[in-house]
Amino acid sequence: MVFLSLNHKLFIWYLLKNNIVWTVKGESSGMSLLEVGLLSGYTVDEVPLNENKLIKRMETAKKKFTLYIDEVGNKPICIKLRLVKAEIIGKLKPGFISIIDYYNPENSATASYKSTLGEGAPVCALCPQGACGDCV
């Protein structure tokens, strides 16, 4: 399950709340990957994740952020990712979140997420008045 909350006024950050559970009763996944296809112009604030004991490693690629999670069991775990605006981008396309069993990648699930405020907005609606010099 994926929940999205956001700062409505400034469009500066989004908070992705990822509730993950392994559905095979009495078993756990072992090592899993949580892959996040990032919204254009956004990065992940890694600082809050450093204290999460379930996270063993983090990787950032061009538009993808990956967490290595020690184990996903039958009790839901919640991992919150704070996406921070690094660039002003309008008309945002949806991103994705996937949970993948590291040793059995056929055991996976993917969900998409989007910015309902940013997806149809022109760039000038998202930047502070006069910040780039192109908006009137």
Short mmCIF file of C-alpha atoms in Angstrom, two decimals:
data_model
loop_
_atom_site.label_atom_id
_atom_site.label_comp_id
_atom_site.label_asym_id
_atom_site.label_seq_id
_atom_site.Cartn_x
_atom_site.Cartn_y
_atom_site.Cartn_z
CA MET A 1 0.00 0.00 0.00
CA VAL A 2 1.29 3.45 -0.84
CA PHE A 3 0.03 6.69 0.68
CA LEU A 4 1.04 10.15 -0.48
CA SER A 5 0.80 13.38 1.48
CA LEU A 6 2.20 16.69 0.39
CA ASN A 7 2.84 20.29 1.25
CA HIS A 8 -0.03 21.92 -0.68
CA LYS A 9 1.15 25.51 -0.48
CA LEU A 10 4.74 25.44 -1.68
CA PHE A 11 5.07 22.18 -3.67
CA ILE A 12 8.49 21.84 -1.97
CA TRP A 13 8.23 18.25 -0.74
CA TYR A 14 6.14 15.10 -0.90
CA LEU A 15 5.99 12.38 1.73
CA LEU A 16 5.57 8.84 0.44
CA LYS A 17 4.38 6.43 3.12
CA ASN A 18 5.05 2.86 2.05
CA ASN A 19 3.23 0.19 4.04
CA ILE A 20 4.71 -3.17 3.14
CA VAL A 21 3.66 -6.64 4.24
CA TRP A 22 4.61 -10.17 3.13
CA THR A 23 1.38 -12.04 2.42
CA VAL A 24 2.62 -15.64 2.67
CA LYS A 25 1.51 -16.64 6.16
CA GLY A 26 4.29 -17.72 8.50
CA GLU A 27 7.08 -16.70 6.12
CA SER A 28 9.16 -13.61 5.43
CA SER A 29 10.84 -12.37 2.32
CA GLY A 30 14.43 -12.18 3.42
CA MET A 31 16.33 -9.29 1.78
CA SER A 32 14.03 -7.04 -0.29
CA LEU A 33 14.46 -4.01 -2.50
CA LEU A 34 12.20 -0.98 -2.34
CA GLU A 35 12.68 0.82 -5.65
CA VAL A 36 11.24 4.30 -6.16
CA GLY A 37 11.04 5.88 -9.58
CA LEU A 38 11.33 9.54 -8.67
CA LEU A 39 9.15 12.37 -9.92
CA SER A 40 11.12 14.63 -12.26
CA GLY A 41 12.97 17.33 -10.37
CA TYR A 42 12.80 15.57 -6.98
CA THR A 43 15.41 13.83 -4.82
CA VAL A 44 15.09 11.74 -1.64
CA ASP A 45 16.06 13.18 1.74
CA GLU A 46 18.20 10.29 3.02
CA VAL A 47 18.92 11.70 6.49
CA PRO A 48 15.74 10.39 8.21
CA LEU A 49 16.35 6.93 6.68
CA ASN A 50 19.80 6.55 8.29
CA GLU A 51 18.20 5.70 11.64
CA ASN A 52 15.89 2.97 10.31
CA LYS A 53 17.36 -0.36 11.41
CA LEU A 54 15.54 -2.31 8.66
CA ILE A 55 17.41 -0.42 5.93
CA LYS A 56 20.78 -1.98 5.16
CA ARG A 57 21.81 0.09 2.15
CA MET A 58 20.64 2.97 -0.06
CA GLU A 59 21.46 3.70 -3.71
CA THR A 60 20.59 6.63 -5.91
CA ALA A 61 20.64 6.33 -9.68
CA LYS A 62 19.54 8.92 -12.22
CA LYS A 63 15.78 8.87 -11.54
CA LYS A 64 15.60 5.88 -9.19
CA PHE A 65 16.17 5.46 -5.46
CA THR A 66 16.66 1.96 -4.02
CA LEU A 67 16.51 0.78 -0.42
CA TYR A 68 17.82 -2.63 0.64
CA ILE A 69 15.53 -3.85 3.41
CA ASP A 70 16.66 -6.64 5.71
CA GLU A 71 13.34 -8.47 5.77
CA VAL A 72 9.62 -8.02 5.09
CA GLY A 73 7.43 -10.18 7.32
CA ASN A 74 3.72 -10.73 8.01
CA LYS A 75 3.46 -7.57 10.12
CA PRO A 76 3.26 -4.36 8.07
CA ILE A 77 6.27 -2.08 8.12
CA CYS A 78 6.06 1.59 7.16
CA ILE A 79 8.91 3.37 5.43
CA LYS A 80 8.47 7.09 4.87
CA LEU A 81 10.36 8.73 2.04
CA ARG A 82 10.56 12.50 1.86
CA LEU A 83 10.91 13.71 -1.73
CA VAL A 84 12.42 17.19 -1.92
CA LYS A 85 12.14 19.51 -4.90
CA ALA A 86 15.57 20.07 -6.46
CA GLU A 87 14.38 21.61 -9.74
CA ILE A 88 11.23 23.32 -10.95
CA ILE A 89 9.39 20.95 -13.30
CA GLY A 90 5.82 21.35 -14.53
CA LYS A 91 3.45 18.73 -15.93
CA LEU A 92 4.91 15.95 -13.78
CA LYS A 93 4.52 12.36 -14.93
CA PRO A 94 3.68 9.59 -12.43
CA GLY A 95 6.43 7.74 -10.58
CA PHE A 96 6.46 4.15 -9.34
CA ILE A 97 7.25 2.20 -6.20
CA SER A 98 8.21 -1.48 -6.34
CA ILE A 99 8.96 -3.98 -3.60
CA ILE A 100 11.06 -6.89 -4.86
CA ASP A 101 12.26 -10.04 -3.11
CA TYR A 102 16.02 -9.87 -3.63
CA TYR A 103 16.51 -13.66 -3.93
CA ASN A 104 13.24 -14.37 -5.78
CA PRO A 105 12.57 -11.29 -7.95
CA GLU A 106 9.42 -12.84 -9.42
CA ASN A 107 7.88 -12.05 -6.00
CA SER A 108 7.28 -8.35 -6.47
CA ALA A 109 4.59 -5.69 -6.46
CA THR A 110 4.49 -2.27 -8.10
CA ALA A 111 2.29 0.77 -7.52
CA SER A 112 2.31 4.14 -9.22
CA TYR A 113 2.03 7.50 -7.54
CA LYS A 114 1.58 11.01 -8.85
CA SER A 115 1.45 14.62 -7.85
CA THR A 116 -2.13 15.69 -8.45
CA LEU A 117 -1.07 19.31 -7.97
CA GLY A 118 2.01 19.15 -10.17
CA GLU A 119 0.89 16.90 -13.01
CA GLY A 120 -1.04 19.52 -14.98
CA ALA A 121 0.57 22.65 -13.61
CA PRO A 122 2.65 24.91 -15.84
CA VAL A 123 6.12 25.72 -14.54
CA CYS A 124 5.12 29.31 -13.65
CA ALA A 125 2.46 28.00 -11.24
CA LEU A 126 5.12 26.02 -9.33
CA CYS A 127 7.96 28.51 -8.94
CA PRO A 128 8.08 31.48 -6.58
CA GLN A 129 6.95 34.68 -8.30
CA GLY A 130 9.82 36.07 -10.37
CA ALA A 131 12.36 33.44 -9.30
CA CYS A 132 13.33 32.41 -12.82
CA GLY A 133 12.57 35.67 -14.60
CA ASP A 134 10.35 33.93 -17.17
CA CYS A 135 7.06 34.16 -15.27
CA VAL A 136 4.94 37.29 -15.17
#
